[in-house]
PDB file of C-alpha atoms in Angstrom:
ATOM      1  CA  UNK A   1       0.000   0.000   0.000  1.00  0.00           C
ATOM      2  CA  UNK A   2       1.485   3.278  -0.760  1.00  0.00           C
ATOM      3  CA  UNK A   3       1.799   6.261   1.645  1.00  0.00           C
ATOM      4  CA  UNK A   4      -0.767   8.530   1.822  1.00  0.00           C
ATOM      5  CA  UNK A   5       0.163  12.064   1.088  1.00  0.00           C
ATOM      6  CA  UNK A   6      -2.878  14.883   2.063  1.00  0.00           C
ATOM      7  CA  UNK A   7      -2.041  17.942   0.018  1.00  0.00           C
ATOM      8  CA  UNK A   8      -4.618  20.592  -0.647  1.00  0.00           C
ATOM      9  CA  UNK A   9      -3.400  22.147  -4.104  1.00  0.00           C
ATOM     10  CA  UNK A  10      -4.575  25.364  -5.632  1.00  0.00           C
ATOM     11  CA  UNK A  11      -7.859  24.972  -8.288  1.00  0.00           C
ATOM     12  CA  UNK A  12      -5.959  22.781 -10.664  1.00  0.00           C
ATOM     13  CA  UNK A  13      -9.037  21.821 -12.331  1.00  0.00           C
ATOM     14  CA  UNK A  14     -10.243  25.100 -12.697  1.00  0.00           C
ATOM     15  CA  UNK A  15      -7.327  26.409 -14.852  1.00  0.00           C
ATOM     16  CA  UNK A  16      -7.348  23.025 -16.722  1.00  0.00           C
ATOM     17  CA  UNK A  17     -11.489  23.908 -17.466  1.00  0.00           C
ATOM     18  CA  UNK A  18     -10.169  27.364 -18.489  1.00  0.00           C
ATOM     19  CA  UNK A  19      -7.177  25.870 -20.613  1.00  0.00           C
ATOM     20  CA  UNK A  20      -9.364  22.897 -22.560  1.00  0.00           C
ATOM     21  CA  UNK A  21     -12.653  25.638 -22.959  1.00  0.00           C
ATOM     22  CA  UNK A  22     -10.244  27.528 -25.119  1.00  0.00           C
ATOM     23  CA  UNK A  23      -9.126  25.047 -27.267  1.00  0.00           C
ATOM     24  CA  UNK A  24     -10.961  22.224 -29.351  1.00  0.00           C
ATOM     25  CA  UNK A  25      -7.682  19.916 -29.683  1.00  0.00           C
ATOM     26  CA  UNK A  26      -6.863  17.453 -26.668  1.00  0.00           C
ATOM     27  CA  UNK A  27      -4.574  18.849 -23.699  1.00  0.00           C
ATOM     28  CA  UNK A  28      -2.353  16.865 -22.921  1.00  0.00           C
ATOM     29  CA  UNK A  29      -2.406  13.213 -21.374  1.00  0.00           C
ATOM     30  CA  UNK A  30      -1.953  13.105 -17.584  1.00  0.00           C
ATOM     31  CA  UNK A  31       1.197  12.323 -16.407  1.00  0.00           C
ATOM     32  CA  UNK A  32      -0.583  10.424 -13.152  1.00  0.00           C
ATOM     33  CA  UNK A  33      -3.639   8.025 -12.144  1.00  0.00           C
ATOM     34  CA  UNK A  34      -6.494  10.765 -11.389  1.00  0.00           C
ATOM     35  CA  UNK A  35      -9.697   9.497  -9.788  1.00  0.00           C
ATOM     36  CA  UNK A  36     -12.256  12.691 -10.152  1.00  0.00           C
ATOM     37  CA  UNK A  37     -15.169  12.210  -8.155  1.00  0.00           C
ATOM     38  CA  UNK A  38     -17.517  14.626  -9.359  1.00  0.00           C
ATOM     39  CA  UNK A  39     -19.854  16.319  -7.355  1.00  0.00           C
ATOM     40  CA  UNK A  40     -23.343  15.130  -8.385  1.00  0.00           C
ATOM     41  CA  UNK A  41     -25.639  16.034  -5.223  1.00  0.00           C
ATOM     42  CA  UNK A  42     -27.296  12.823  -4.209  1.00  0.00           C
ATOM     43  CA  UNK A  43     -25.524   9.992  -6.467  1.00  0.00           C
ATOM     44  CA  UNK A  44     -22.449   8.945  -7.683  1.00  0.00           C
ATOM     45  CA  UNK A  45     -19.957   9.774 -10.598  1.00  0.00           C
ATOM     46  CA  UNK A  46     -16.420   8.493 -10.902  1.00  0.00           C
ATOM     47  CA  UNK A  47     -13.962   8.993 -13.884  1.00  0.00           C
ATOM     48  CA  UNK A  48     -10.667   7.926 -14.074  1.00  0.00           C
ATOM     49  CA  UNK A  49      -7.582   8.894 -16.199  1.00  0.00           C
ATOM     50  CA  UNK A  50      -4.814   7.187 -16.683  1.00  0.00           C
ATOM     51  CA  UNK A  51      -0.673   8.484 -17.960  1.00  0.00           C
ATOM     52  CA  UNK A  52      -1.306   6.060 -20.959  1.00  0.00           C
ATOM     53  CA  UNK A  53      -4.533   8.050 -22.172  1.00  0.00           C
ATOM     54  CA  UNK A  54      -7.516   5.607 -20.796  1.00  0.00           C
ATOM     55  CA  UNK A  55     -10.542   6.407 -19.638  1.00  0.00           C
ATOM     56  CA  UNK A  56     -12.943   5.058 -17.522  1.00  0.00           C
ATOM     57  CA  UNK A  57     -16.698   6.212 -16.083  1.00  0.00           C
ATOM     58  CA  UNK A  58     -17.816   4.642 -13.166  1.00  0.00           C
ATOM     59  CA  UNK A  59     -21.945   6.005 -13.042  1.00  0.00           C
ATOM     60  CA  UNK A  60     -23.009   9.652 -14.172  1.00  0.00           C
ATOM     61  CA  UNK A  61     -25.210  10.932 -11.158  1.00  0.00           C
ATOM     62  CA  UNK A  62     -29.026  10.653 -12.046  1.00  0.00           C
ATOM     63  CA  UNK A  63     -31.404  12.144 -14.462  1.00  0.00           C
ATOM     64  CA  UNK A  64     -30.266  15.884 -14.137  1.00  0.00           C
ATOM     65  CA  UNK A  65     -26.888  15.451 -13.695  1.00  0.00           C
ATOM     66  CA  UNK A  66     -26.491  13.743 -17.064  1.00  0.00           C
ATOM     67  CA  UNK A  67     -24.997  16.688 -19.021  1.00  0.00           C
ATOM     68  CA  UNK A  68     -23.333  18.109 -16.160  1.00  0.00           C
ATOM     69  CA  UNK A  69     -20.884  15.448 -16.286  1.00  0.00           C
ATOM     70  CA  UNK A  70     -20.564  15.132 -19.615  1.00  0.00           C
ATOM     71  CA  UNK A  71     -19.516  18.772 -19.397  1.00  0.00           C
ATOM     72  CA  UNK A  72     -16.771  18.263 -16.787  1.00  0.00           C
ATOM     73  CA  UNK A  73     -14.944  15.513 -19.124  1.00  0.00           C
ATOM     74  CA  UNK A  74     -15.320  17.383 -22.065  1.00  0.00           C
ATOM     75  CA  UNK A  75     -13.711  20.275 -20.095  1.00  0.00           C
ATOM     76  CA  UNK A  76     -10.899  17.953 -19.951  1.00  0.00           C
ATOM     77  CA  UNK A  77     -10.041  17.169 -23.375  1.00  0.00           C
ATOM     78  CA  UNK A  78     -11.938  13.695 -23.184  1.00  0.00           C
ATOM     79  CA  UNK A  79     -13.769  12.523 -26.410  1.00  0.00           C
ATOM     80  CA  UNK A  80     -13.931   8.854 -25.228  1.00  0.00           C
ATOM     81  CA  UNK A  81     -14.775   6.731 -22.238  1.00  0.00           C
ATOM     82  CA  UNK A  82     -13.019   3.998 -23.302  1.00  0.00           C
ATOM     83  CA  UNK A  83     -14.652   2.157 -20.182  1.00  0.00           C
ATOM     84  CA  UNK A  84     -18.463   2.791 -19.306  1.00  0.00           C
ATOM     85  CA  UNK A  85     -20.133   1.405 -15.985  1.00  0.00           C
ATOM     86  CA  UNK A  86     -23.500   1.857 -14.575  1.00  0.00           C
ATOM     87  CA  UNK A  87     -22.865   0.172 -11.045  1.00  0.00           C
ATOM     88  CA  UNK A  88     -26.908  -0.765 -10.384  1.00  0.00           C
ATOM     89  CA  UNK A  89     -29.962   0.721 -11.565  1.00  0.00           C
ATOM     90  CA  UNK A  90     -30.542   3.126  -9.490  1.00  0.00           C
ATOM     91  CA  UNK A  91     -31.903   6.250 -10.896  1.00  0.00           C
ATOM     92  CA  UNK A  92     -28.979   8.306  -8.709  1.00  0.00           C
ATOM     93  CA  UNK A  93     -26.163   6.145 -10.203  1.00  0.00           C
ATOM     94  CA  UNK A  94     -27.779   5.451 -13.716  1.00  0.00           C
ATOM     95  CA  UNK A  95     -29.563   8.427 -14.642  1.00  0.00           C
ATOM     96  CA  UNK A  96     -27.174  10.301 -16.610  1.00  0.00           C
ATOM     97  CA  UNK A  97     -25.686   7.223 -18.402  1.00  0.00           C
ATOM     98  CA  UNK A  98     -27.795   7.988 -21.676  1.00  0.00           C
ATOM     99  CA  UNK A  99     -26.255  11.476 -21.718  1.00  0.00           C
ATOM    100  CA  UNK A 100     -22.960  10.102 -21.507  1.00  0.00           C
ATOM    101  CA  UNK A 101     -23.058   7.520 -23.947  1.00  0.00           C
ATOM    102  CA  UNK A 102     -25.103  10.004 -26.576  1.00  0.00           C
ATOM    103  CA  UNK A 103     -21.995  12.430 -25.743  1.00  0.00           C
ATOM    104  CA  UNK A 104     -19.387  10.789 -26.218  1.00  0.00           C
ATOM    105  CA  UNK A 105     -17.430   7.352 -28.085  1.00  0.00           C
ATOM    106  CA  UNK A 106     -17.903   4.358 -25.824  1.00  0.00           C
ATOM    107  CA  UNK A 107     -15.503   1.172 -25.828  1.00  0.00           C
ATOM    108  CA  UNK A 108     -17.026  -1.550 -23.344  1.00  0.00           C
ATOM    109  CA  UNK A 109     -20.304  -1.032 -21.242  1.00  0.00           C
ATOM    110  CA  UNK A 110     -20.928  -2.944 -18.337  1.00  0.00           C
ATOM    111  CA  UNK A 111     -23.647  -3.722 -15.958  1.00  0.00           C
ATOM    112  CA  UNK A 112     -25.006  -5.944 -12.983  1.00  0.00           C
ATOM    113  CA  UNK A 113     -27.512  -8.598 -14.678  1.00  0.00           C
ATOM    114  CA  UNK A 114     -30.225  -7.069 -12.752  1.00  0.00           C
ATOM    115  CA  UNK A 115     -32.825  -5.355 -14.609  1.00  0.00           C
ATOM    116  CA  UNK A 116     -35.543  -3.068 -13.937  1.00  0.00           C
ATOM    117  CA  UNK A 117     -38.571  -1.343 -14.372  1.00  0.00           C
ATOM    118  CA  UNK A 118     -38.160   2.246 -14.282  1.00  0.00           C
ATOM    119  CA  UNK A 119     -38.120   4.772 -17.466  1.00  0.00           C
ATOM    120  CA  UNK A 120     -34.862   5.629 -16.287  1.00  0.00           C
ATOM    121  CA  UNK A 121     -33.448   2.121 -17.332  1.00  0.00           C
ATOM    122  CA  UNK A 122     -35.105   2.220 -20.103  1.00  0.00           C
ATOM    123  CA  UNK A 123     -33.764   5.198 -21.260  1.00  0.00           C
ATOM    124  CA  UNK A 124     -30.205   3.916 -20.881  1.00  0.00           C
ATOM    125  CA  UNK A 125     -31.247   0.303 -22.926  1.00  0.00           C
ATOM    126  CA  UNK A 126     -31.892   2.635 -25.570  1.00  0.00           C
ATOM    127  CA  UNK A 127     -29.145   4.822 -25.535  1.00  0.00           C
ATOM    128  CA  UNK A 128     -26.966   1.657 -25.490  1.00  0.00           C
ATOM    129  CA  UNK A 129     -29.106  -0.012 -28.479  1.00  0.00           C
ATOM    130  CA  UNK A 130     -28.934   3.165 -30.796  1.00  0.00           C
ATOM    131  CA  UNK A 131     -25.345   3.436 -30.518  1.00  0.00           C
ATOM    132  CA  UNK A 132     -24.834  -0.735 -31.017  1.00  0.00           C
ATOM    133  CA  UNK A 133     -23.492  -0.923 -27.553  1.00  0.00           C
ATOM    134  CA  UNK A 134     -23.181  -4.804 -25.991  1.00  0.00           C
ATOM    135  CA  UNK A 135     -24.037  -4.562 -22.570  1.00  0.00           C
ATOM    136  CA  UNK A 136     -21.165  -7.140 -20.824  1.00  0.00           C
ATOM    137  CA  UNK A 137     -22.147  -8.648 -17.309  1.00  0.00           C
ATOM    138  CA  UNK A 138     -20.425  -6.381 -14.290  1.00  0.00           C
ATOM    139  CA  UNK A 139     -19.846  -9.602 -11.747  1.00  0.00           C
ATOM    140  CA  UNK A 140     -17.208 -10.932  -9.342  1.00  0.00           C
ATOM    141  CA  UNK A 141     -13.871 -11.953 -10.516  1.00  0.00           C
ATOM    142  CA  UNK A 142     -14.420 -10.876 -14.324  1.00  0.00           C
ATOM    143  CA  UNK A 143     -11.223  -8.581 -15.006  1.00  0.00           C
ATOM    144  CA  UNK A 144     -11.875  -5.181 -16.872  1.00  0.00           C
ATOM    145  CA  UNK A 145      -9.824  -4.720 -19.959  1.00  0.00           C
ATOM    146  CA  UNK A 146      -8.475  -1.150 -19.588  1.00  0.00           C
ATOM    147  CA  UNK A 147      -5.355   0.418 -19.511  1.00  0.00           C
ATOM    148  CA  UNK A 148      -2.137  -2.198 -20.341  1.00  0.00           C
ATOM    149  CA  UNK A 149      -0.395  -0.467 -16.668  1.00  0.00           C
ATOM    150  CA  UNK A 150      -3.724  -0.560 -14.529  1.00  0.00           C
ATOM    151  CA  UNK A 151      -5.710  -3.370 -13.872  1.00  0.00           C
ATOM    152  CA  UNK A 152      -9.328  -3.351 -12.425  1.00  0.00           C
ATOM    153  CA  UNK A 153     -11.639  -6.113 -11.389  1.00  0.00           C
ATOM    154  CA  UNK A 154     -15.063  -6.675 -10.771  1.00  0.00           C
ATOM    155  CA  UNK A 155     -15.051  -8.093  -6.935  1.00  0.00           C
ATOM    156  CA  UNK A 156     -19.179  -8.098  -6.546  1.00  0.00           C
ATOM    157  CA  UNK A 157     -21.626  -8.827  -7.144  1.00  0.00           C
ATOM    158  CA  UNK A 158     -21.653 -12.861  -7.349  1.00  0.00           C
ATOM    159  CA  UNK A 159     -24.152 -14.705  -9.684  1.00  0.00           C
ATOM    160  CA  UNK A 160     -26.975 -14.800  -7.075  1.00  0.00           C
ATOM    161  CA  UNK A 161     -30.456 -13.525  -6.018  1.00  0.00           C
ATOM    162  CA  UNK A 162     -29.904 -10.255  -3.890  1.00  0.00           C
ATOM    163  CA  UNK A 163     -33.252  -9.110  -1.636  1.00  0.00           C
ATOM    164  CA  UNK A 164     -32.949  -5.304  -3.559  1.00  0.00           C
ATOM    165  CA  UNK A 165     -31.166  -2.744  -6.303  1.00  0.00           C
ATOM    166  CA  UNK A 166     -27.930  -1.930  -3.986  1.00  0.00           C
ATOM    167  CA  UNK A 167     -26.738  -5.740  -3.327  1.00  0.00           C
ATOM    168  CA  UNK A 168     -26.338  -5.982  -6.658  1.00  0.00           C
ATOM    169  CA  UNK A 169     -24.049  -3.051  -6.918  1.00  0.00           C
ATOM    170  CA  UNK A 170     -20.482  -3.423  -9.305  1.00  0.00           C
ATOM    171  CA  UNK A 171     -17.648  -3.082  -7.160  1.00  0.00           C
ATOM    172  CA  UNK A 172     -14.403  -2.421  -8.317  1.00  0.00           C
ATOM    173  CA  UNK A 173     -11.051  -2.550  -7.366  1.00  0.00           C
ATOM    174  CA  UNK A 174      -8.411  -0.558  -9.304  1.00  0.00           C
ATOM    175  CA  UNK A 175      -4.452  -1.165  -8.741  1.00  0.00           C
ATOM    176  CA  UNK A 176      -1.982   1.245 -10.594  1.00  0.00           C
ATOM    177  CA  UNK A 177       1.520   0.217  -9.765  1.00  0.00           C
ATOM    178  CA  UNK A 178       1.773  -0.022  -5.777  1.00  0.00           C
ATOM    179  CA  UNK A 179      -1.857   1.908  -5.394  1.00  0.00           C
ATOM    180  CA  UNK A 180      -4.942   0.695  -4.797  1.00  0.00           C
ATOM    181  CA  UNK A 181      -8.424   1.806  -5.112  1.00  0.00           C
ATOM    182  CA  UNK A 182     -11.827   0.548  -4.039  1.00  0.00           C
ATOM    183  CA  UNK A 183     -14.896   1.816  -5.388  1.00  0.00           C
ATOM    184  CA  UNK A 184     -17.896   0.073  -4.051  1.00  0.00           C
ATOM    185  CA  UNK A 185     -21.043   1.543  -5.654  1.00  0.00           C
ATOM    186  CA  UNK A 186     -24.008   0.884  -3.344  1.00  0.00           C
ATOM    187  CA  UNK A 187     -22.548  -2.504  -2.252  1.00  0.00           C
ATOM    188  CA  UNK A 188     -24.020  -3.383   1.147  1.00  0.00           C
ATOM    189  CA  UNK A 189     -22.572  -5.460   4.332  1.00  0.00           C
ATOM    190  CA  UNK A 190     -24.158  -8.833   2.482  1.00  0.00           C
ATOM    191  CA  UNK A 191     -21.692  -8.022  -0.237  1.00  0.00           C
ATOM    192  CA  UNK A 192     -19.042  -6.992   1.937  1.00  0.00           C
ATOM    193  CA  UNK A 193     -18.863 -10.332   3.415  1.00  0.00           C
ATOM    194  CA  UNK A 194     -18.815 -12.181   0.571  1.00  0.00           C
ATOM    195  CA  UNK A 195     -16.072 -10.089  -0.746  1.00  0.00           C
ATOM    196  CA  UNK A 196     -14.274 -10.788   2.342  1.00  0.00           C
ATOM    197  CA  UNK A 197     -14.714 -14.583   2.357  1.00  0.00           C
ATOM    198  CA  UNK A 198     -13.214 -14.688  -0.773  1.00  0.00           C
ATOM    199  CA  UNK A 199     -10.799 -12.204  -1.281  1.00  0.00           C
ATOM    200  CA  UNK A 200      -9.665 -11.346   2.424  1.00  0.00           C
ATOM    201  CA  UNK A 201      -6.224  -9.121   2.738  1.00  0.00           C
ATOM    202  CA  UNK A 202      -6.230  -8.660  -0.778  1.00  0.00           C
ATOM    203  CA  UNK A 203      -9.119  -6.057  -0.465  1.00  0.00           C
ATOM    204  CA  UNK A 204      -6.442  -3.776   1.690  1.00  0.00           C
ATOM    205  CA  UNK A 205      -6.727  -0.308  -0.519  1.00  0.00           C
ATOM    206  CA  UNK A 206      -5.607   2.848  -0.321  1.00  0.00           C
ATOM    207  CA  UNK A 207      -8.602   5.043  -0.998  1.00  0.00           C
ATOM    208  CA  UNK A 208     -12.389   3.690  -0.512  1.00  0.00           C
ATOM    209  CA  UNK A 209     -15.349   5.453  -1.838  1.00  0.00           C
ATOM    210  CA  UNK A 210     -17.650   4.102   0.079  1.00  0.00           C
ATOM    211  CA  UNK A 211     -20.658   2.337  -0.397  1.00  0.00           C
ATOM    212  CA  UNK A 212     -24.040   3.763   0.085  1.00  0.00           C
ATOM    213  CA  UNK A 213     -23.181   7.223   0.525  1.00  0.00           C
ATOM    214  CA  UNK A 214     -21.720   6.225   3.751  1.00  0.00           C
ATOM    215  CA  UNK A 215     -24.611   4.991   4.439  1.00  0.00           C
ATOM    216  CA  UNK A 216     -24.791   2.019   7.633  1.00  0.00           C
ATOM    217  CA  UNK A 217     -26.149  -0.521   5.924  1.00  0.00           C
ATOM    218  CA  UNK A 218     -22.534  -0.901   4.439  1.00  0.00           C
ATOM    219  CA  UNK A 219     -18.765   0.138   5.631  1.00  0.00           C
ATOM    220  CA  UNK A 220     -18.738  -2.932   8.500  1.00  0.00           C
ATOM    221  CA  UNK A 221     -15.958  -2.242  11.156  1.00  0.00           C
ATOM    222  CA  UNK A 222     -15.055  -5.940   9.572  1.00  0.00           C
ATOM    223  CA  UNK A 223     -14.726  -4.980   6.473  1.00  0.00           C
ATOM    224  CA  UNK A 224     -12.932  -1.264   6.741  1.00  0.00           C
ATOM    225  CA  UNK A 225     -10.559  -3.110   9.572  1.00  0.00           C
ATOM    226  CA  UNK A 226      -9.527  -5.349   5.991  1.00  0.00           C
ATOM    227  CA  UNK A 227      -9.651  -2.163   3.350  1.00  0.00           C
ATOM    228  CA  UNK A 228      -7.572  -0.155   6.139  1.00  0.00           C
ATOM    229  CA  UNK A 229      -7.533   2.550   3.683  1.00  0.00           C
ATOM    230  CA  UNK A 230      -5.834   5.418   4.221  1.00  0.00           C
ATOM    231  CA  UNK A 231      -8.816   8.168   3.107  1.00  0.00           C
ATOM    232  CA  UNK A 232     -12.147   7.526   2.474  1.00  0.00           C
ATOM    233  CA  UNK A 233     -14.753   9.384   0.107  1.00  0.00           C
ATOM    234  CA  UNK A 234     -18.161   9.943   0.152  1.00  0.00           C
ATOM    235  CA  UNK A 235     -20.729  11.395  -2.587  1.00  0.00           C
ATOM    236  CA  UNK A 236     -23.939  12.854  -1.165  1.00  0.00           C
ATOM    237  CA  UNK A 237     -25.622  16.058  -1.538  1.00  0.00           C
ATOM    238  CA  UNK A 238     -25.406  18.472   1.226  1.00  0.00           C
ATOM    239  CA  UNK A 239     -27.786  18.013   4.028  1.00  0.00           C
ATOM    240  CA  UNK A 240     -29.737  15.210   2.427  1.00  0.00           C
ATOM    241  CA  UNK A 241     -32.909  13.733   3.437  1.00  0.00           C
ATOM    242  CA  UNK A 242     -31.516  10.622   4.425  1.00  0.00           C
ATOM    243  CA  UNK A 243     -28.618  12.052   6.644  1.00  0.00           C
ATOM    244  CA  UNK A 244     -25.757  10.671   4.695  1.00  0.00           C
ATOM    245  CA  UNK A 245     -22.656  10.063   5.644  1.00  0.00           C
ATOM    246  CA  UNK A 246     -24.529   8.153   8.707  1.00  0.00           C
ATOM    247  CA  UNK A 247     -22.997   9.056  12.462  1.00  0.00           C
ATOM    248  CA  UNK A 248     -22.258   5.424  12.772  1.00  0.00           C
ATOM    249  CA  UNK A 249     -19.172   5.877  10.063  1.00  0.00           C
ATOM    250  CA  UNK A 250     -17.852   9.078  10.842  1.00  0.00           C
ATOM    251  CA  UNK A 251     -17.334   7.874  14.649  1.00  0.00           C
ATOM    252  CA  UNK A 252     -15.948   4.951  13.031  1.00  0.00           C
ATOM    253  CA  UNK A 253     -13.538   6.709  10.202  1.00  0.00           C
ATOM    254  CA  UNK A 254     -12.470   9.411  13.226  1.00  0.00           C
ATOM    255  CA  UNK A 255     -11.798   6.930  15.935  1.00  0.00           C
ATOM    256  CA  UNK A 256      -9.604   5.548  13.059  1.00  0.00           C
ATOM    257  CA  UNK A 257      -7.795   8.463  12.461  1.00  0.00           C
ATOM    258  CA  UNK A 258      -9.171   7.851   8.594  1.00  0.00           C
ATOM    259  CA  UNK A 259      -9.776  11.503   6.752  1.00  0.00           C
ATOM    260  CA  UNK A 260     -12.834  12.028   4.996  1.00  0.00           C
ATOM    261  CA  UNK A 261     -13.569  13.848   1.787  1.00  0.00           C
ATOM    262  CA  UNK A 262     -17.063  14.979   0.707  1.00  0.00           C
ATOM    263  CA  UNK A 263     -18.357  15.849  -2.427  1.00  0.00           C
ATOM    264  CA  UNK A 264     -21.306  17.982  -0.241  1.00  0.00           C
ATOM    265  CA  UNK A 265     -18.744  19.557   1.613  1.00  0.00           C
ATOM    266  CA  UNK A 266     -15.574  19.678  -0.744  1.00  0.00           C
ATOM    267  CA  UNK A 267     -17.283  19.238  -4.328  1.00  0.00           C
ATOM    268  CA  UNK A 268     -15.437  17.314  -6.665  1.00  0.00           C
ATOM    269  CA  UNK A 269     -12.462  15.557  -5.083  1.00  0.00           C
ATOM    270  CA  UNK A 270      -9.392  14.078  -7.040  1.00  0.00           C
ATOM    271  CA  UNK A 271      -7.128  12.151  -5.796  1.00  0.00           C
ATOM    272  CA  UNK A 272      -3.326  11.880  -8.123  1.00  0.00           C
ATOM    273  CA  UNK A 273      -1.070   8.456  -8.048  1.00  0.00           C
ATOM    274  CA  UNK A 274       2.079   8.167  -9.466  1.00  0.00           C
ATOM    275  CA  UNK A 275       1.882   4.583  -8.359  1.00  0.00           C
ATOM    276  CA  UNK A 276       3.926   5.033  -4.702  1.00  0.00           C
ATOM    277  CA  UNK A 277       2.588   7.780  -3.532  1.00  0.00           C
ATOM    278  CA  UNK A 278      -1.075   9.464  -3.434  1.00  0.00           C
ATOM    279  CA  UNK A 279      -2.484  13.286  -2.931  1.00  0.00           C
ATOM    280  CA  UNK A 280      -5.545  14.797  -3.404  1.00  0.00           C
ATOM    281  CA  UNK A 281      -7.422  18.258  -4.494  1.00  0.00           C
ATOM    282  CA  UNK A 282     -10.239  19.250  -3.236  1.00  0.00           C
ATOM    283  CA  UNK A 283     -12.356  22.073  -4.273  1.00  0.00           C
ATOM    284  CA  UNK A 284     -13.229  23.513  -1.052  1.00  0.00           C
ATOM    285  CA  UNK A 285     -11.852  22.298   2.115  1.00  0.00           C
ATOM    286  CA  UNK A 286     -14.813  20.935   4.666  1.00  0.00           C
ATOM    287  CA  UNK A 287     -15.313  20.790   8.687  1.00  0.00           C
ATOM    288  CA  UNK A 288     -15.681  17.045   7.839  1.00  0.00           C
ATOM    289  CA  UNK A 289     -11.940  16.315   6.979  1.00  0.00           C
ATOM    290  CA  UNK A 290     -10.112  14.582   9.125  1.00  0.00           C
ATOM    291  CA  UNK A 291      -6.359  14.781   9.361  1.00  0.00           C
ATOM    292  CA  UNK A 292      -3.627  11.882   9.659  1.00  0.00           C
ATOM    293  CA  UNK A 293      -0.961  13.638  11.343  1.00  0.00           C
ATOM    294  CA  UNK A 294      -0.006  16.970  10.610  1.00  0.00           C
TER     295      UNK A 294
END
C-alpha cells in the first residue's frame, strides 16, 4: 500500500477547465492516475484517467446530472470513455448514463444482470441499443480490460439472487503500480462479506469510496478493519434527506484516524497516483476532513 500524502493544491481543475474551454484539440495526457469524483448532489460519478490516455466512467449521477458530467470531461479534453459502468440501476447512479453515452465514443459497457422497471433504465437500454453498444455482465472476478499499466476487477456482485437494487451493486477494485483503489457503488454489508470470504487481505486499498453514501447498511468495522484505507470518500448532496454520511461511520472513520472527503462539503475531489505515492485536491476544504498527522 502506498503512503498517503494529504495535500490541498490550488484549483488545478479550474485552470485546466479554463485551458481545454479555449481550445478544441486534446490537452495533454496526464502524467498520473487521477480518480475525479464529481460532485453530483445525491448519487455517484467516478472517472478515471490514466498516464497512458484511458478512460474510464464509473456512473453519471441521475437524471439531471447527465450533461453536467458530460460537461466536466469534455472540459478535460476527453472525447472517449473507453470504459463505461452503470454500477446498479438506481436512478442516482444510472440516470445520466444515456447522456454520456449520446456524448461521447464508448468502448465496453458494463452492468449488474439485474434489470428493472423504471423509465430511467429504459432510457439507458436505448441509448446503449442506438449506438450498437453490448451490454457485458459487471460480476465478481471478471477482469476489466483497460489500460495495459492498470488493472481493475469486478469483486461483486456474485451470480446470485440479492433481496434489492444496492446488493447488486459493481464493485471495483483498481491497482496502478503499488496503489490501490476501491470503489464500491451501493454494495451493502451482504456483499461486503462475501467479498471478504473470498478475497480477504487482498481487499487492503488505499482510498475507498464508500458504499451507500456512507450509508450504515454498508462500511462494516469488519470490512474497513480489511480495506484499512488510508482516506475515504463519500458522494452525497449536502444536508440530504436521508442524513448521509450516517454518524455510525464518521465515529468509526475518526476513531480511526481515517480523513474524509465529501463531495457535499468539498465538491469534486481528485485524488493523483504516481503509483507510490497518493495526494488529493479538493475544491473547497470541509469541517468534515479529518487529518492523519499533521
Amino acid at each position: 500500500m502506498t503512503k498517503f500524502k494529504k495535500l490541498i493544491l490550488s484549483s488545478v481543475l479550474a485552470i485546466m477547465m479554463i485551458i481545454s474551454a479555449g481550445c478544441e484539440a486534446l490537452i495533454d495526457p496526464v502524467t498520473e492516475l487521477e480518480l475525479h469524483f464529481i460532485d453530483v448532489g445525491q448519487g455517484d460519478s467516478t472517472l478515471i484517467l490514466t498516464p497512458g490516455g484511458y478512460s474510464m466512467l464509473i456512473d453519471a449521477g441521475d437524471n439531471t446530472q447527465g450533461e453536467n458530467v458530460a460537461s466536466y470531461i469534455r472540459s478535460l479534453g476527453i472525447s472517449r470513455i473507453d470504459v463505461l459502468i452503470g454500477t446498479h440501476p438506481d436512478a442516482d447512479h444510472i440516470g445520466g448514463i444515456d447522456d454520456i453515452i449520446d456524448s461521447f465514443e464508448i468502448g465496453d459497457f458494463y452492468m449488474p444482470r439485474k434489470t428493472h422497471d423504471t423509465k430511467t433504465y429504459e432510457d439507458v437500454l436505448l441509448a446503449a441499443k442506438a449506438k450498437g453498444l453490448k451490454i457485458k455482465a459487471a460480476e465478481s472476478d471478471k477482469a476489466i480490460a483497460f489500460d495495459p499499466d492498470s488493472s481493475a476487477l469486478f469483486l461483486s456482485p456474485e451470480n446470485k439472487s440479492y433481496p434489492d437494487n444496492n446488493a447488486y451493486s459493481a464493485v471495483v477494485q483498481l491497482t496502478y503500480k503499488n496503489s490501490r483503489f476501491l470503489l464500491m457503488g451501493d454494495a451493502e454489508i451482504e456483499n461486503e462479506e462475501d467479498m471478504i470470504s473470498k478475497y480477504g487481505d487482498s481487499l487492503s486499498s488505499d482510498i475507498i469510496k464508500l458504499g451507500h453514501h456512507g450509508s450504515a447498511t454498508s462500511s462494516s468495522e469488519e470490512f474497513l478493519d480489511i480495506v484499512n484505507p488510508s482516506a475515504a470518500v463519500v458522494s452525497c448532496a449536502y444536508k440530504n434527506k436521508y442524513s448521509h454520511p450516517h454518524k455510525e461511520i464518521l465515529s468509526y472513520l475518526e476513531e480511526n484516524d481515517i480523513p474524509l472527503y465529501r463531495t457535499d462539503e468539498q465538491g469534486t475531489v481528485v485524488f493523483y497516483s504516481d503509483g507510490e505515492s497518493v495526494s488529493v485536491n479538493m475544491e473547497d476544504a470541509g469541517s468534515y476532513t479529518y487529518r492523519k498527522g499533521n
